[in-house]
Amino acid sequence: MSISKEIKKIKIGLKKVVIIFNDDDKLEISPNTYTEYNLFPKKQLSKSQIKEIKSRNEIEQYNSYALKLLSAKAYSENALRDKLVKKGANEDQIEAVIKLLIKYQLLDDSNVIKEYLEYADYKHYGYNRIKEDLIKKGIPLYKIEKIKYDDNR
């Protein structure tokens, strides 16, 4: 059993890159993952390197999925975690995606709260309705309890 594999051929498309090894195994990855790992024909990859490339590529796919969701509407961190779990991501992958989104300020529970409070004010919702809805959106209770609510709007 060989410890490493040699890249035989690389097919580059717009949305995916197909790596073909000498044993005719194929690996589909994103163009970003391809450039990140500086892959080229005749390059030897160990099993651990292949595993790392696959893992990095999966994280990138989950990140793209999260960005697609966030482009449609704001999600709480917990709600986004639930979506990623349903998509099949493991805890390490979810943490990597969440960390990146928070780093670039694309995921922020306070924005979800702020947007919802503006909507709730327009609809004249009371505190209990607001609290209940924010819990449903995955906002932690300690963040909800920090909200200043004025009954005399």
Coordinates of N, CA, C and O in Angstrom, one line a residue:
M1 N 0.8 -1.2 0.0 CA 0.0 0.0 0.0 C 0.9 1.2 0.0 O 1.8 1.4 0.8
S2 N 0.6 2.1 -0.9 CA 1.5 3.3 -1.0 C 1.2 4.4 0.0 O 0.0 4.5 0.4
I3 N 2.2 5.1 0.4 CA 2.0 6.1 1.4 C 1.6 7.4 0.8 O 1.0 8.2 1.5
S4 N 2.0 7.6 -0.4 CA 1.6 8.8 -1.1 C 1.0 8.6 -2.5 O 1.1 7.4 -3.0
K5 N 0.4 9.6 -3.1 CA -0.1 9.5 -4.4 C 0.5 10.6 -5.2 O 0.7 11.7 -4.8
E6 N 0.6 10.3 -6.5 CA 1.1 11.3 -7.4 C 0.0 11.8 -8.3 O -0.8 11.1 -8.8
I7 N 0.0 13.1 -8.5 CA -1.0 13.8 -9.4 C -0.7 13.5 -10.8 O 0.5 13.8 -11.2
K8 N -1.6 12.9 -11.5 CA -1.4 12.6 -12.9 C -1.8 13.7 -13.8 O -1.1 14.1 -14.8
K9 N -3.0 14.3 -13.5 CA -3.6 15.3 -14.4 C -4.5 16.2 -13.6 O -5.1 15.8 -12.6
I10 N -4.7 17.4 -14.0 CA -5.5 18.4 -13.4 C -6.4 19.0 -14.4 O -6.0 19.5 -15.4
K11 N -7.8 18.9 -14.2 CA -8.7 19.5 -15.0 C -9.3 20.7 -14.3 O -9.9 20.6 -13.3
I12 N -9.1 21.9 -14.9 CA -9.6 23.1 -14.2 C -10.8 23.7 -14.9 O -10.8 24.0 -16.1
G13 N -11.9 23.8 -14.1 CA -13.1 24.4 -14.6 C -13.4 25.7 -13.9 O -12.6 26.1 -13.0
L14 N -14.5 26.3 -14.2 CA -14.8 27.6 -13.5 C -15.2 27.4 -12.0 O -14.8 28.2 -11.2
K15 N -15.9 26.3 -11.7 CA -16.4 26.1 -10.4 C -15.8 25.0 -9.6 O -15.9 24.8 -8.4
K16 N -15.0 24.2 -10.4 CA -14.4 23.0 -9.7 C -13.1 22.7 -10.4 O -12.9 22.9 -11.6
V17 N -12.2 22.0 -9.7 CA -11.0 21.5 -10.2 C -11.0 20.0 -9.9 O -11.2 19.6 -8.8
V18 N -10.7 19.2 -10.9 CA -10.6 17.8 -10.7 C -9.2 17.3 -10.7 O -8.5 17.5 -11.7
I19 N -8.7 16.7 -9.6 CA -7.4 16.2 -9.5 C -7.5 14.7 -9.8 O -8.2 14.0 -9.2
I20 N -6.7 14.2 -10.8 CA -6.7 12.8 -11.1 C -5.3 12.3 -10.8 O -4.3 12.8 -11.2
F21 N -5.3 11.2 -9.9 CA -4.1 10.6 -9.5 C -3.6 9.5 -10.4 O -4.4 9.0 -11.2
N22 N -2.4 9.0 -10.3 CA -1.9 7.9 -11.1 C -2.7 6.6 -11.0 O -2.8 5.8 -11.9
D23 N -3.4 6.4 -9.8 CA -4.2 5.2 -9.7 C -5.6 5.5 -10.2 O -6.5 4.7 -9.9
D24 N -5.8 6.6 -10.9 CA -7.1 7.0 -11.4 C -8.2 7.4 -10.4 O -9.3 7.7 -10.8
D25 N -7.8 7.6 -9.1 CA -8.7 8.2 -8.2 C -8.9 9.6 -8.5 O -7.9 10.3 -9.1
K26 N -10.0 10.2 -8.2 CA -10.3 11.6 -8.6 C -10.7 12.3 -7.3 O -11.3 11.8 -6.4
L27 N -10.3 13.6 -7.3 CA -10.6 14.5 -6.1 C -11.1 15.8 -6.7 O -10.4 16.4 -7.4
E28 N -12.4 16.1 -6.4 CA -12.9 17.4 -6.8 C -12.8 18.4 -5.7 O -13.2 18.2 -4.6
I29 N -12.2 19.6 -6.1 CA -12.0 20.6 -5.1 C -12.4 22.0 -5.8 O -12.5 22.1 -7.0
S30 N -12.4 23.0 -5.0 CA -12.7 24.3 -5.5 C -11.4 25.0 -6.1 O -10.3 24.6 -5.7
P31 N -11.6 26.0 -6.9 CA -10.4 26.7 -7.4 C -9.6 27.3 -6.3 O -8.4 27.3 -6.4
N32 N -10.3 27.8 -5.3 CA -9.5 28.4 -4.1 C -8.6 27.4 -3.4 O -7.5 27.7 -3.1
T33 N -9.2 26.2 -3.2 CA -8.4 25.1 -2.5 C -7.3 24.7 -3.4 O -6.1 24.5 -2.9
Y34 N -7.5 24.6 -4.7 CA -6.5 24.3 -5.7 C -5.3 25.2 -5.6 O -4.1 24.8 -5.5
T35 N -5.6 26.5 -5.6 CA -4.5 27.5 -5.6 C -3.8 27.6 -4.2 O -2.6 27.8 -4.1
E36 N -4.6 27.4 -3.2 CA -4.0 27.4 -1.8 C -3.0 26.3 -1.6 O -2.0 26.6 -0.8
Y37 N -3.2 25.2 -2.2 CA -2.2 24.1 -2.0 C -1.2 23.9 -3.1 O -0.4 23.0 -3.0
N38 N -1.2 24.8 -4.0 CA -0.1 24.8 -5.1 C 0.0 23.4 -5.7 O 1.1 22.8 -5.7
L39 N -1.1 22.9 -6.2 CA -1.1 21.6 -6.8 C -0.7 21.6 -8.3 O -1.0 22.5 -9.0
F40 N 0.0 20.6 -8.7 CA 0.5 20.5 -10.1 C 0.8 19.0 -10.4 O 1.0 18.2 -9.5
P41 N 0.7 18.7 -11.7 CA 1.0 17.3 -12.1 C 2.4 16.8 -11.6 O 3.4 17.6 -11.6
K42 N 2.5 15.6 -11.3 CA 3.7 14.9 -10.8 C 4.0 15.2 -9.3 O 4.9 14.7 -8.7
K43 N 3.2 16.1 -8.7 CA 3.4 16.4 -7.3 C 2.9 15.2 -6.4 O 1.9 14.6 -6.7
Q44 N 3.7 14.8 -5.5 CA 3.4 13.7 -4.5 C 2.6 14.3 -3.3 O 3.0 15.3 -2.8
L45 N 1.5 13.6 -3.0 CA 0.7 14.0 -1.9 C 0.6 12.8 -0.9 O 0.2 11.7 -1.3
S46 N 0.9 13.1 0.4 CA 0.7 12.0 1.4 C -0.8 11.9 1.7 O -1.6 12.8 1.4
K47 N -1.1 10.8 2.3 CA -2.5 10.6 2.7 C -3.0 11.7 3.6 O -4.1 12.1 3.5
S48 N -2.1 12.2 4.5 CA -2.5 13.2 5.4 C -2.7 14.6 4.7 O -3.6 15.3 5.0
Q49 N -1.9 14.8 3.6 CA -2.1 16.0 2.8 C -3.4 16.0 2.1 O -4.1 17.0 2.0
I50 N -3.7 14.8 1.5 CA -5.0 14.6 0.8 C -6.2 14.8 1.7 O -7.2 15.5 1.4
K51 N -6.1 14.3 2.9 CA -7.1 14.4 3.9 C -7.3 15.9 4.3 O -8.4 16.4 4.4
E52 N -6.2 16.6 4.5 CA -6.2 18.1 4.8 C -6.9 18.9 3.7 O -7.7 19.8 3.9
I53 N -6.5 18.5 2.4 CA -7.1 19.2 1.3 C -8.6 19.0 1.2 O -9.4 19.9 1.0
K54 N -9.0 17.7 1.4 CA -10.5 17.4 1.5 C -11.2 18.2 2.6 O -12.3 18.8 2.3
S55 N -10.6 18.3 3.7 CA -11.2 19.0 4.9 C -11.3 20.5 4.6 O -12.3 21.1 4.8
R56 N -10.2 21.0 4.0 CA -10.2 22.5 3.7 C -11.3 22.8 2.7 O -12.0 23.8 2.7
N57 N -11.4 21.9 1.7 CA -12.4 22.1 0.7 C -13.8 22.0 1.2 O -14.7 22.8 0.8
E58 N -14.1 21.1 2.1 CA -15.4 20.9 2.8 C -15.7 22.2 3.6 O -16.9 22.7 3.5
I59 N -14.8 22.7 4.3 CA -15.0 24.0 5.0 C -15.3 25.1 4.1 O -16.3 25.9 4.4
E60 N -14.7 25.1 3.0 CA -14.9 26.2 2.0 C -16.4 26.1 1.5 O -17.1 27.0 1.3
Q61 N -16.8 24.8 1.2 CA -18.2 24.6 0.7 C -19.2 25.0 1.8 O -20.2 25.6 1.5
Y62 N -18.9 24.7 3.1 CA -19.9 25.1 4.1 C -19.8 26.6 4.3 O -20.9 27.2 4.6
N63 N -18.7 27.2 4.1 CA -18.6 28.7 4.2 C -19.4 29.3 3.1 O -20.1 30.3 3.3
S64 N -19.3 28.8 1.9 CA -20.1 29.3 0.7 C -21.6 29.2 1.0 O -22.4 30.1 0.7
Y65 N -22.0 28.0 1.6 CA -23.4 27.8 1.9 C -23.8 28.8 3.0 O -24.9 29.4 2.8
A66 N -23.0 29.1 4.0 CA -23.4 30.1 5.0 C -23.5 31.5 4.4 O -24.4 32.2 4.8
L67 N -22.6 31.8 3.5 CA -22.6 33.1 2.9 C -23.9 33.3 2.1 O -24.5 34.3 2.0
K68 N -24.3 32.2 1.4 CA -25.5 32.2 0.6 C -26.7 32.5 1.5 O -27.6 33.3 1.2
L69 N -26.8 31.8 2.7 CA -27.8 32.0 3.6 C -27.9 33.4 4.1 O -28.9 34.1 4.2
L70 N -26.7 33.9 4.5 CA -26.6 35.3 5.1 C -26.9 36.4 4.1 O -27.3 37.5 4.4
S71 N -26.7 36.1 2.8 CA -27.0 37.1 1.8 C -28.5 37.2 1.6 O -29.0 38.3 1.1
A72 N -29.3 36.2 2.0 CA -30.8 36.3 2.0 C -31.4 37.0 3.2 O -32.4 37.7 3.1
K73 N -30.8 36.7 4.4 CA -31.3 37.2 5.6 C -30.3 37.1 6.7 O -29.4 36.3 6.6
A74 N -30.5 37.8 7.8 CA -29.6 37.7 8.9 C -30.0 36.5 9.8 O -31.1 36.2 10.0
Y75 N -28.9 35.8 10.2 CA -29.1 34.6 11.0 C -28.4 34.8 12.3 O -27.3 35.4 12.3
S76 N -28.9 34.2 13.4 CA -28.1 34.2 14.7 C -27.1 33.1 14.5 O -27.2 32.3 13.7
E77 N -26.1 33.2 15.4 CA -25.0 32.2 15.4 C -25.6 30.8 15.6 O -25.2 29.9 14.9
N78 N -26.5 30.7 16.6 CA -27.1 29.4 16.8 C -27.9 28.9 15.6 O -27.9 27.7 15.3
A79 N -28.7 29.7 15.0 CA -29.5 29.3 13.9 C -28.6 28.9 12.7 O -28.9 27.9 12.0
L80 N -27.5 29.6 12.5 CA -26.6 29.2 11.4 C -25.9 27.9 11.7 O -25.7 27.0 10.9
R81 N -25.6 27.7 13.0 CA -25.0 26.4 13.4 C -26.0 25.2 13.1 O -25.6 24.2 12.6
D82 N -27.3 25.5 13.4 CA -28.3 24.4 13.1 C -28.3 24.1 11.6 O -28.4 23.0 11.2
K83 N -28.3 25.2 10.8 CA -28.3 25.0 9.4 C -27.1 24.2 8.9 O -27.2 23.3 8.0
L84 N -25.9 24.5 9.4 CA -24.7 23.8 9.0 C -24.8 22.3 9.5 O -24.3 21.4 8.7
V85 N -25.3 22.1 10.7 CA -25.4 20.7 11.1 C -26.3 19.9 10.2 O -26.0 18.8 9.8
K86 N -27.5 20.5 9.8 CA -28.4 19.8 8.9 C -27.8 19.6 7.5 O -28.1 18.7 6.8
K87 N -26.8 20.4 7.2 CA -26.1 20.3 5.9 C -25.0 19.2 6.0 O -24.5 18.8 5.0
G88 N -24.7 18.7 7.2 CA -23.7 17.7 7.4 C -22.4 18.0 7.9 O -21.5 17.2 8.0
A89 N -22.2 19.3 8.3 CA -20.9 19.7 8.8 C -20.7 19.2 10.2 O -21.6 19.0 11.0
N90 N -19.4 18.9 10.5 CA -19.1 18.4 11.9 C -18.7 19.7 12.7 O -18.6 20.8 12.2
E91 N -18.5 19.5 14.0 CA -18.3 20.6 15.0 C -17.1 21.4 14.6 O -17.1 22.6 14.7
D92 N -16.0 20.8 14.2 CA -14.8 21.5 13.8 C -15.0 22.4 12.6 O -14.5 23.5 12.5
Q93 N -15.7 21.8 11.6 CA -16.0 22.6 10.4 C -16.9 23.8 10.7 O -16.7 24.9 10.2
I94 N -17.9 23.5 11.6 CA -18.8 24.6 12.0 C -18.1 25.7 12.7 O -18.3 26.9 12.4
E95 N -17.2 25.3 13.6 CA -16.4 26.3 14.3 C -15.5 27.2 13.4 O -15.4 28.4 13.5
A96 N -14.9 26.5 12.4 CA -14.1 27.2 11.4 C -14.9 28.2 10.6 O -14.5 29.4 10.4
V97 N -16.1 27.8 10.2 CA -17.0 28.7 9.4 C -17.4 29.9 10.3 O -17.4 31.1 9.9
I98 N -17.9 29.6 11.5 CA -18.4 30.6 12.4 C -17.3 31.6 12.7 O -17.5 32.8 12.7
K99 N -16.2 31.1 13.0 CA -15.0 32.0 13.4 C -14.7 32.9 12.2 O -14.5 34.1 12.5
L100 N -14.7 32.4 11.0 CA -14.4 33.3 9.9 C -15.5 34.3 9.6 O -15.1 35.5 9.4
L101 N -16.7 33.9 9.8 CA -17.8 34.9 9.6 C -17.8 36.0 10.6 O -18.1 37.1 10.3
I102 N -17.5 35.6 11.8 CA -17.4 36.6 12.9 C -16.3 37.5 12.7 O -16.4 38.7 12.9
K103 N -15.1 37.0 12.3 CA -13.9 37.8 12.0 C -14.2 38.9 11.0 O -13.8 40.0 11.2
Y104 N -15.0 38.6 10.0 CA -15.3 39.6 9.0 C -16.6 40.3 9.2 O -17.2 40.9 8.3
Q105 N -17.1 40.1 10.4 CA -18.4 40.8 10.9 C -19.6 40.5 10.0 O -20.4 41.3 9.8
L106 N -19.6 39.3 9.5 CA -20.7 38.9 8.7 C -21.8 38.1 9.5 O -22.9 37.9 9.0
L107 N -21.4 37.8 10.7 CA -22.3 37.0 11.6 C -22.2 37.7 13.0 O -21.2 37.8 13.6
D108 N -23.4 38.3 13.4 CA -23.4 39.1 14.6 C -24.8 39.0 15.2 O -25.7 39.6 14.6
D109 N -25.0 38.4 16.3 CA -26.3 38.3 16.9 C -26.9 39.7 17.2 O -28.1 39.9 17.1
S110 N -26.1 40.7 17.5 CA -26.6 42.0 17.8 C -27.3 42.6 16.6 O -28.3 43.4 16.7
N111 N -26.8 42.3 15.4 CA -27.5 42.8 14.2 C -28.8 42.1 14.0 O -29.8 42.8 13.6
V112 N -28.9 40.8 14.3 CA -30.2 40.1 14.2 C -31.2 40.7 15.2 O -32.4 41.0 14.9
I113 N -30.7 41.0 16.4 CA -31.6 41.6 17.4 C -32.0 43.0 17.0 O -33.2 43.3 17.0
K114 N -31.1 43.8 16.5 CA -31.5 45.2 16.1 C -32.5 45.1 15.0 O -33.5 45.9 15.0
E115 N -32.3 44.3 13.9 CA -33.2 44.2 12.8 C -34.6 43.8 13.3 O -35.6 44.3 12.9
Y116 N -34.6 42.8 14.2 CA -35.9 42.3 14.6 C -36.6 43.3 15.5 O -37.8 43.4 15.4
L117 N -35.8 44.0 16.3 CA -36.5 45.0 17.2 C -37.1 46.1 16.4 O -38.2 46.7 16.7
E118 N -36.5 46.5 15.3 CA -37.1 47.5 14.4 C -38.4 47.0 13.8 O -39.4 47.7 13.7
Y119 N -38.4 45.7 13.4 CA -39.6 45.1 12.9 C -40.7 45.0 13.9 O -41.8 45.3 13.7
A120 N -40.3 44.6 15.1 CA -41.2 44.4 16.2 C -41.8 45.7 16.7 O -43.0 45.8 17.0
D121 N -41.0 46.8 16.6 CA -41.5 48.1 17.0 C -42.6 48.5 16.0 O -43.7 49.0 16.3
Y122 N -42.3 48.3 14.7 CA -43.3 48.6 13.6 C -44.6 47.9 13.8 O -45.7 48.4 13.6
K123 N -44.5 46.6 14.3 CA -45.7 45.7 14.5 C -46.3 45.9 15.9 O -47.3 45.3 16.2
H124 N -45.6 46.7 16.7 CA -46.1 47.0 18.1 C -46.2 45.7 18.9 O -47.1 45.5 19.7
Y125 N -45.2 44.9 18.8 CA -45.1 43.7 19.6 C -44.7 44.0 21.0 O -43.9 45.0 21.2
G126 N -45.2 43.3 22.0 CA -44.8 43.5 23.4 C -43.6 42.7 23.7 O -43.0 41.9 22.9
Y127 N -43.1 42.9 24.9 CA -41.8 42.3 25.3 C -41.8 40.8 25.3 O -40.9 40.2 24.8
N128 N -42.9 40.2 25.7 CA -43.0 38.7 25.7 C -42.9 38.2 24.3 O -42.3 37.1 24.1
R129 N -43.6 38.8 23.4 CA -43.6 38.3 22.0 C -42.2 38.5 21.4 O -41.7 37.6 20.7
I130 N -41.6 39.6 21.7 CA -40.2 39.8 21.2 C -39.3 38.8 21.8 O -38.5 38.2 21.0
K131 N -39.4 38.6 23.1 CA -38.5 37.6 23.7 C -38.7 36.2 23.1 O -37.7 35.5 22.8
E132 N -39.9 35.8 22.9 CA -40.3 34.5 22.4 C -39.7 34.3 21.0 O -39.1 33.3 20.6
D133 N -39.9 35.4 20.1 CA -39.5 35.3 18.8 C -37.9 35.3 18.7 O -37.4 34.6 17.8
L134 N -37.3 36.0 19.5 CA -35.8 36.0 19.5 C -35.2 34.7 19.9 O -34.2 34.2 19.4
I135 N -35.9 34.0 20.9 CA -35.5 32.7 21.3 C -35.6 31.7 20.1 O -34.8 30.9 19.9
K136 N -36.8 31.8 19.4 CA -37.0 31.0 18.2 C -35.9 31.2 17.2 O -35.6 30.3 16.4
K137 N -35.4 32.4 17.1 CA -34.3 32.8 16.1 C -32.9 32.3 16.6 O -32.0 32.5 15.9
G138 N -32.9 31.7 17.8 CA -31.6 31.2 18.3 C -30.8 32.2 19.0 O -29.6 31.9 19.3
I139 N -31.4 33.3 19.5 CA -30.6 34.3 20.3 C -30.5 33.8 21.7 O -31.6 33.4 22.3
P140 N -29.3 33.7 22.3 CA -29.2 33.3 23.7 C -30.0 34.2 24.6 O -30.1 35.4 24.5
L141 N -30.6 33.6 25.7 CA -31.4 34.3 26.6 C -30.7 35.5 27.3 O -31.2 36.5 27.5
Y142 N -29.4 35.3 27.6 CA -28.6 36.4 28.3 C -28.5 37.6 27.4 O -28.5 38.7 27.9
K143 N -28.5 37.4 26.1 CA -28.5 38.6 25.2 C -29.9 39.2 25.1 O -30.0 40.5 25.0
I144 N -30.9 38.4 25.1 CA -32.3 39.0 25.1 C -32.6 39.8 26.4 O -33.2 40.8 26.3
E145 N -32.1 39.3 27.5 CA -32.4 40.0 28.8 C -31.7 41.3 28.9 O -32.0 42.1 29.7
K146 N -30.7 41.6 28.0 CA -30.0 42.9 28.0 C -30.7 43.9 27.3 O -30.4 45.1 27.3
I147 N -31.8 43.5 26.5 CA -32.5 44.5 25.7 C -33.3 45.4 26.6 O -34.0 45.0 27.5
K148 N -33.2 46.7 26.3 CA -34.0 47.7 27.0 C -35.3 47.9 26.2 O -35.3 48.2 25.1
Y149 N -36.4 47.6 26.9 CA -37.7 47.7 26.3 C -38.5 48.8 27.0 O -38.6 48.9 28.2
D150 N -39.1 49.6 26.1 CA -40.0 50.7 26.6 C -41.4 50.4 26.2 O -41.8 50.4 25.1
D151 N -42.3 50.2 27.2 CA -43.7 50.0 27.0 C -44.4 51.2 26.5 O -45.5 51.1 26.0
N152 N -43.9 52.4 26.7 CA -44.5 53.6 26.4 C -44.1 54.2 25.1 O -43.9 55.4 24.9
R153 N -44.0 53.4 24.1 CA -43.5 53.9 22.8 C -44.4 54.9 22.3 O -45.3 55.2 21.8

